[in-house]
mmCIF file of C-alpha atoms in Angstrom:
data_model
loop_
_atom_site.group_PDB
_atom_site.id
_atom_site.type_symbol
_atom_site.label_atom_id
_atom_site.label_comp_id
_atom_site.label_asym_id
_atom_site.label_seq_id
_atom_site.Cartn_x
_atom_site.Cartn_y
_atom_site.Cartn_z
ATOM 1 C CA ASP A 1 0.000 0.000 0.000
ATOM 2 C CA GLY A 2 2.815 2.410 0.736
ATOM 3 C CA GLY A 3 4.711 4.506 -1.733
ATOM 4 C CA ILE A 4 1.985 6.705 -3.201
ATOM 5 C CA THR A 5 0.198 9.224 -1.045
ATOM 6 C CA GLN A 6 -2.623 11.616 -1.833
ATOM 7 C CA SER A 7 -3.878 14.427 0.292
ATOM 8 C CA PRO A 8 -6.314 15.353 1.534
ATOM 9 C CA LYS A 9 -8.593 12.303 1.726
ATOM 10 C CA TYR A 10 -11.727 14.470 1.636
ATOM 11 C CA LEU A 11 -11.974 17.964 0.184
ATOM 12 C CA PHE A 12 -14.880 20.375 0.087
ATOM 13 C CA ARG A 13 -14.883 23.495 -2.031
ATOM 14 C CA LYS A 14 -17.330 26.131 -3.110
ATOM 15 C CA GLU A 15 -18.336 26.361 -6.732
ATOM 16 C CA GLY A 16 -16.039 28.632 -8.736
ATOM 17 C CA GLN A 17 -12.932 28.004 -6.635
ATOM 18 C CA ASN A 18 -9.793 26.350 -7.941
ATOM 19 C CA VAL A 19 -8.471 23.489 -5.841
ATOM 20 C CA THR A 20 -5.198 21.545 -5.961
ATOM 21 C CA LEU A 21 -4.927 17.837 -5.128
ATOM 22 C CA SER A 22 -1.590 16.484 -3.989
ATOM 23 C CA CYS A 23 0.090 13.272 -5.186
ATOM 24 C CA GLU A 24 3.524 12.133 -3.987
ATOM 25 C CA GLN A 25 5.398 8.891 -4.611
ATOM 26 C CA ASN A 26 8.659 7.506 -3.245
ATOM 27 C CA LEU A 27 8.813 4.488 -5.556
ATOM 28 C CA ASN A 28 11.238 6.183 -7.961
ATOM 29 C CA HIS A 29 8.646 5.753 -10.701
ATOM 30 C CA ASP A 30 9.074 7.843 -13.819
ATOM 31 C CA ALA A 31 5.461 7.964 -14.965
ATOM 32 C CA MET A 32 2.530 9.390 -13.035
ATOM 33 C CA TYR A 33 -1.172 9.556 -13.855
ATOM 34 C CA TRP A 34 -4.406 11.181 -12.726
ATOM 35 C CA TYR A 35 -7.762 9.444 -13.094
ATOM 36 C CA ARG A 36 -11.270 10.486 -12.211
ATOM 37 C CA GLN A 37 -13.879 7.999 -10.974
ATOM 38 C CA ASP A 38 -17.612 8.708 -10.846
ATOM 39 C CA PRO A 39 -20.178 6.410 -9.155
ATOM 40 C CA GLY A 40 -20.821 3.294 -11.200
ATOM 41 C CA GLN A 41 -18.152 4.251 -13.691
ATOM 42 C CA GLY A 42 -14.688 3.102 -14.538
ATOM 43 C CA LEU A 43 -11.631 5.282 -14.199
ATOM 44 C CA ARG A 44 -11.065 7.945 -16.825
ATOM 45 C CA LEU A 45 -7.644 9.391 -17.597
ATOM 46 C CA ILE A 46 -7.209 13.131 -16.990
ATOM 47 C CA TYR A 47 -3.463 13.748 -17.471
ATOM 48 C CA TYR A 48 -0.264 11.746 -17.385
ATOM 49 C CA SER A 49 3.420 12.483 -17.236
ATOM 50 C CA GLN A 50 6.222 10.179 -18.350
ATOM 51 C CA ILE A 51 9.148 12.389 -17.309
ATOM 52 C CA VAL A 52 9.798 15.535 -15.314
ATOM 53 C CA ASN A 53 8.685 18.789 -16.943
ATOM 54 C CA ASP A 54 6.529 16.974 -19.480
ATOM 55 C CA PHE A 55 2.902 15.849 -19.395
ATOM 56 C CA GLN A 56 0.160 14.804 -21.801
ATOM 57 C CA LYS A 57 -3.600 15.260 -21.874
ATOM 58 C CA GLY A 58 -5.762 12.237 -21.286
ATOM 59 C CA ASP A 59 -9.346 11.662 -22.344
ATOM 60 C CA ILE A 60 -10.964 14.283 -20.084
ATOM 61 C CA ALA A 61 -8.359 17.039 -19.553
ATOM 62 C CA GLU A 62 -10.699 20.008 -19.979
ATOM 63 C CA GLY A 63 -10.975 22.053 -16.785
ATOM 64 C CA TYR A 64 -7.877 20.494 -15.204
ATOM 65 C CA SER A 65 -4.195 21.427 -15.094
ATOM 66 C CA VAL A 66 -1.056 19.667 -13.845
ATOM 67 C CA SER A 67 2.633 20.277 -13.285
ATOM 68 C CA ARG A 68 5.609 17.923 -12.937
ATOM 69 C CA GLU A 69 8.473 19.894 -11.489
ATOM 70 C CA LYS A 70 9.802 16.960 -9.460
ATOM 71 C CA LYS A 71 9.875 13.252 -10.165
ATOM 72 C CA GLU A 72 8.113 12.524 -6.877
ATOM 73 C CA SER A 73 5.230 14.953 -7.250
ATOM 74 C CA PHE A 74 2.353 15.397 -9.709
ATOM 75 C CA PRO A 75 -0.270 17.843 -8.370
ATOM 76 C CA LEU A 76 -3.634 18.229 -10.084
ATOM 77 C CA THR A 77 -5.546 21.518 -10.111
ATOM 78 C CA VAL A 78 -9.285 21.384 -10.640
ATOM 79 C CA THR A 79 -10.205 24.764 -12.076
ATOM 80 C CA SER A 80 -13.500 26.620 -12.078
ATOM 81 C CA ALA A 81 -13.797 25.702 -15.773
ATOM 82 C CA GLN A 82 -14.470 22.062 -14.835
ATOM 83 C CA LYS A 83 -18.255 21.832 -15.089
ATOM 84 C CA ASN A 84 -18.813 18.846 -12.821
ATOM 85 C CA PRO A 85 -15.818 18.456 -10.505
ATOM 86 C CA THR A 86 -17.380 16.365 -7.733
ATOM 87 C CA ALA A 87 -15.727 12.941 -8.017
ATOM 88 C CA PHE A 88 -13.164 10.523 -6.582
ATOM 89 C CA TYR A 89 -9.672 11.367 -7.884
ATOM 90 C CA LEU A 90 -6.995 8.705 -8.084
ATOM 91 C CA CYS A 91 -3.301 9.196 -8.729
ATOM 92 C CA ALA A 92 -1.114 6.360 -10.007
ATOM 93 C CA SER A 93 2.502 5.753 -10.950
ATOM 94 C CA SER A 94 4.528 3.246 -12.929
ATOM 95 C CA ILE A 95 8.119 2.704 -14.010
ATOM 96 C CA TRP A 96 9.210 4.019 -17.391
ATOM 97 C CA ASP A 97 9.987 0.830 -19.229
ATOM 98 C CA SER A 98 6.943 -1.166 -18.204
ATOM 99 C CA PHE A 99 3.713 -2.434 -19.583
ATOM 100 C CA ASN A 100 1.679 0.105 -17.708
ATOM 101 C CA GLU A 101 1.736 -1.789 -14.410
ATOM 102 C CA GLN A 102 0.247 1.055 -12.399
ATOM 103 C CA PHE A 103 0.060 1.415 -8.631
ATOM 104 C CA PHE A 104 -2.651 3.631 -7.201
ATOM 105 C CA GLY A 105 -2.761 6.077 -4.340
ATOM 106 C CA PRO A 106 -5.636 6.042 -1.789
ATOM 107 C CA GLY A 107 -7.620 8.739 -3.615
ATOM 108 C CA THR A 108 -9.119 12.135 -2.803
ATOM 109 C CA ARG A 109 -12.877 12.593 -2.700
ATOM 110 C CA LEU A 110 -13.687 16.109 -3.903
ATOM 111 C CA THR A 111 -17.112 17.586 -3.257
ATOM 112 C CA VAL A 112 -18.039 20.946 -4.720
ATOM 113 C CA LEU A 113 -20.875 22.636 -2.871
ATOM 114 C CA GLY B 1 -10.241 6.851 -28.833
ATOM 115 C CA GLU B 2 -9.879 3.424 -27.330
ATOM 116 C CA ASN B 3 -12.953 1.751 -25.901
ATOM 117 C CA VAL B 4 -13.333 -1.100 -23.422
ATOM 118 C CA GLU B 5 -16.669 -2.826 -22.907
ATOM 119 C CA GLN B 6 -17.115 -4.880 -19.731
ATOM 120 C CA HIS B 7 -19.891 -7.367 -18.901
ATOM 121 C CA PRO B 8 -21.809 -8.017 -16.792
ATOM 122 C CA SER B 9 -22.223 -4.886 -14.685
ATOM 123 C CA THR B 10 -23.384 -6.995 -11.727
ATOM 124 C CA LEU B 11 -22.659 -10.666 -11.069
ATOM 125 C CA SER B 12 -24.047 -12.666 -8.162
ATOM 126 C CA VAL B 13 -22.708 -16.182 -7.528
ATOM 127 C CA GLN B 14 -22.962 -18.734 -4.742
ATOM 128 C CA GLU B 15 -19.930 -19.111 -2.539
ATOM 129 C CA GLY B 16 -17.721 -21.838 -3.979
ATOM 130 C CA ASP B 17 -18.950 -21.370 -7.544
ATOM 131 C CA SER B 18 -16.945 -19.778 -10.363
ATOM 132 C CA ALA B 19 -17.275 -16.232 -11.682
ATOM 133 C CA VAL B 20 -16.408 -15.018 -15.172
ATOM 134 C CA ILE B 21 -16.155 -11.393 -16.276
ATOM 135 C CA LYS B 22 -15.610 -10.483 -19.921
ATOM 136 C CA CYS B 23 -14.147 -7.457 -21.678
ATOM 137 C CA THR B 24 -13.744 -6.428 -25.285
ATOM 138 C CA TYR B 25 -11.474 -3.733 -26.653
ATOM 139 C CA SER B 26 -11.151 -1.865 -29.925
ATOM 140 C CA ASP B 27 -7.491 -0.846 -30.303
ATOM 141 C CA SER B 28 -5.557 -3.585 -32.076
ATOM 142 C CA ALA B 29 -2.294 -2.025 -30.854
ATOM 143 C CA SER B 30 -3.152 -2.720 -27.205
ATOM 144 C CA ASN B 31 -0.683 -5.139 -25.657
ATOM 145 C CA TYR B 32 -1.302 -5.021 -21.922
ATOM 146 C CA PHE B 33 -4.461 -6.131 -20.112
ATOM 147 C CA PRO B 34 -4.654 -5.758 -16.317
ATOM 148 C CA TRP B 35 -7.482 -6.553 -13.932
ATOM 149 C CA TYR B 36 -8.046 -4.469 -10.809
ATOM 150 C CA LYS B 37 -10.127 -5.180 -7.698
ATOM 151 C CA GLN B 38 -11.630 -2.238 -5.838
ATOM 152 C CA GLU B 39 -13.351 -2.439 -2.477
ATOM 153 C CA LEU B 40 -15.745 0.302 -1.442
ATOM 154 C CA GLY B 41 -13.956 3.607 -0.902
ATOM 155 C CA LYS B 42 -10.542 2.060 -1.472
ATOM 156 C CA ARG B 43 -7.919 2.268 -4.197
ATOM 157 C CA PRO B 44 -7.893 -0.230 -7.098
ATOM 158 C CA GLN B 45 -5.478 -3.088 -6.548
ATOM 159 C CA LEU B 46 -3.900 -5.044 -9.396
ATOM 160 C CA ILE B 47 -4.847 -8.719 -9.112
ATOM 161 C CA ILE B 48 -3.564 -10.145 -12.391
ATOM 162 C CA ASP B 49 -2.397 -8.941 -15.779
ATOM 163 C CA ILE B 50 -1.533 -10.414 -19.140
ATOM 164 C CA ARG B 51 0.661 -9.320 -22.004
ATOM 165 C CA SER B 52 -0.337 -9.808 -25.612
ATOM 166 C CA ASN B 53 2.258 -12.506 -26.260
ATOM 167 C CA VAL B 54 0.422 -15.090 -24.131
ATOM 168 C CA GLY B 55 -3.090 -16.458 -24.227
ATOM 169 C CA GLU B 56 -3.621 -17.417 -20.597
ATOM 170 C CA LYS B 57 -2.196 -16.717 -17.166
ATOM 171 C CA LYS B 58 -3.136 -18.241 -13.832
ATOM 172 C CA ASP B 59 -2.467 -17.291 -10.226
ATOM 173 C CA GLN B 60 -4.061 -19.653 -7.695
ATOM 174 C CA ARG B 61 -7.858 -19.160 -7.987
ATOM 175 C CA ILE B 62 -7.607 -16.380 -10.554
ATOM 176 C CA ALA B 63 -6.965 -16.742 -14.274
ATOM 177 C CA VAL B 64 -7.102 -14.450 -17.273
ATOM 178 C CA THR B 65 -7.517 -15.482 -20.903
ATOM 179 C CA LEU B 66 -6.818 -13.327 -23.948
ATOM 180 C CA ASN B 67 -8.038 -13.727 -27.514
ATOM 181 C CA LYS B 68 -6.228 -11.089 -29.587
ATOM 182 C CA THR B 69 -7.971 -12.056 -32.809
ATOM 183 C CA ALA B 70 -11.399 -11.461 -31.327
ATOM 184 C CA LYS B 71 -10.122 -8.595 -29.125
ATOM 185 C CA HIS B 72 -11.530 -9.937 -25.897
ATOM 186 C CA PHE B 73 -10.176 -11.056 -22.548
ATOM 187 C CA SER B 74 -11.790 -12.599 -19.499
ATOM 188 C CA LEU B 75 -11.244 -12.937 -15.764
ATOM 189 C CA HIS B 76 -12.038 -16.280 -14.151
ATOM 190 C CA ILE B 77 -12.328 -16.709 -10.392
ATOM 191 C CA THR B 78 -12.804 -20.252 -9.116
ATOM 192 C CA GLU B 79 -13.985 -21.432 -5.680
ATOM 193 C CA THR B 80 -15.276 -17.967 -4.845
ATOM 194 C CA GLN B 81 -15.108 -16.746 -1.253
ATOM 195 C CA PRO B 82 -16.876 -13.894 0.584
ATOM 196 C CA GLU B 83 -13.734 -11.756 0.422
ATOM 197 C CA ASP B 84 -13.932 -11.856 -3.375
ATOM 198 C CA SER B 85 -16.926 -9.499 -3.183
ATOM 199 C CA ALA B 86 -15.831 -6.192 -4.753
ATOM 200 C CA VAL B 87 -15.907 -4.239 -7.999
ATOM 201 C CA TYR B 88 -13.593 -5.586 -10.680
ATOM 202 C CA PHE B 89 -12.240 -3.473 -13.530
ATOM 203 C CA CYS B 90 -10.589 -4.595 -16.709
ATOM 204 C CA ALA B 91 -8.280 -2.218 -18.566
ATOM 205 C CA GLU B 92 -6.108 -2.045 -21.642
ATOM 206 C CA GLY B 93 -2.931 -0.195 -22.436
ATOM 207 C CA LYS B 94 0.039 -0.195 -24.718
ATOM 208 C CA LYS B 95 3.737 0.309 -24.497
ATOM 209 C CA GLU B 96 5.045 2.199 -27.471
ATOM 210 C CA GLY B 97 8.203 0.211 -27.990
ATOM 211 C CA SER B 98 11.466 -0.801 -26.446
ATOM 212 C CA GLY B 99 12.423 1.905 -24.000
ATOM 213 C CA GLY B 100 9.245 3.776 -24.779
ATOM 214 C CA GLY B 101 7.073 5.227 -22.091
ATOM 215 C CA ALA B 102 3.714 3.890 -21.048
ATOM 216 C CA ASP B 103 0.516 5.761 -21.742
ATOM 217 C CA GLY B 104 -2.460 5.730 -19.419
ATOM 218 C CA LEU B 105 -4.882 2.844 -19.189
ATOM 219 C CA THR B 106 -8.412 2.709 -20.588
ATOM 220 C CA PHE B 107 -10.798 1.088 -18.125
ATOM 221 C CA GLY B 108 -14.068 -0.764 -18.430
ATOM 222 C CA LYS B 109 -16.989 0.437 -16.308
ATOM 223 C CA GLY B 110 -16.619 -2.305 -13.746
ATOM 224 C CA THR B 111 -18.410 -5.432 -12.537
ATOM 225 C CA HIS B 112 -19.888 -5.576 -9.069
ATOM 226 C CA LEU B 113 -19.261 -9.158 -7.929
ATOM 227 C CA ILE B 114 -21.472 -10.379 -5.093
ATOM 228 C CA ILE B 115 -20.681 -13.670 -3.388
ATOM 229 C CA GLN B 116 -23.797 -15.164 -1.809
ATOM 230 C CA PRO B 117 -23.178 -17.264 1.327
#
């Protein structure tokens, strides 16, 4: 279970506010990912990063932004442009030369009031 | 984009019986097929995965089969136990090439497996 941490576990924000979700890993993994999970749905890819200072949009990047200034950290900002931000957000990481064997963090449940 | 269909959405089996969950995918370049188990409010945990160069893989009571021609893969759980109750997700991904980085995974919508005592 250890190695990937997300904080906070629960987050409440007012509509129209930006909010940043933290993801840290000490597994020395090169690649990091953000997924969104809605009730009764699978995980959908928001952004991913394969190396420091580089990241790619996933399937649902609109309204989100990321940065990758350090190998260990991949924060996700949910902006006011995201129309329906209430969801369970999961961060994951994997080694560079792998077949996508991803390890997940514990998740952050964001509720926008 | 890639698409993964997963069936059934809910599966109820008697304890001790077998459970089978099926997924189909559309991207012929996909070469990695993991299965994750997620308990309520928890993170997904990898339970088994298969690469495209093999047709079957087994780990104790869990097995996965892959048919690349038909673009489908299945999870088989034998001798089911109460602790197998959870939501199971299939996914697909691809590695671009030797030394290449890995893109994100595309997930199915999940199967809620219920083990009846």
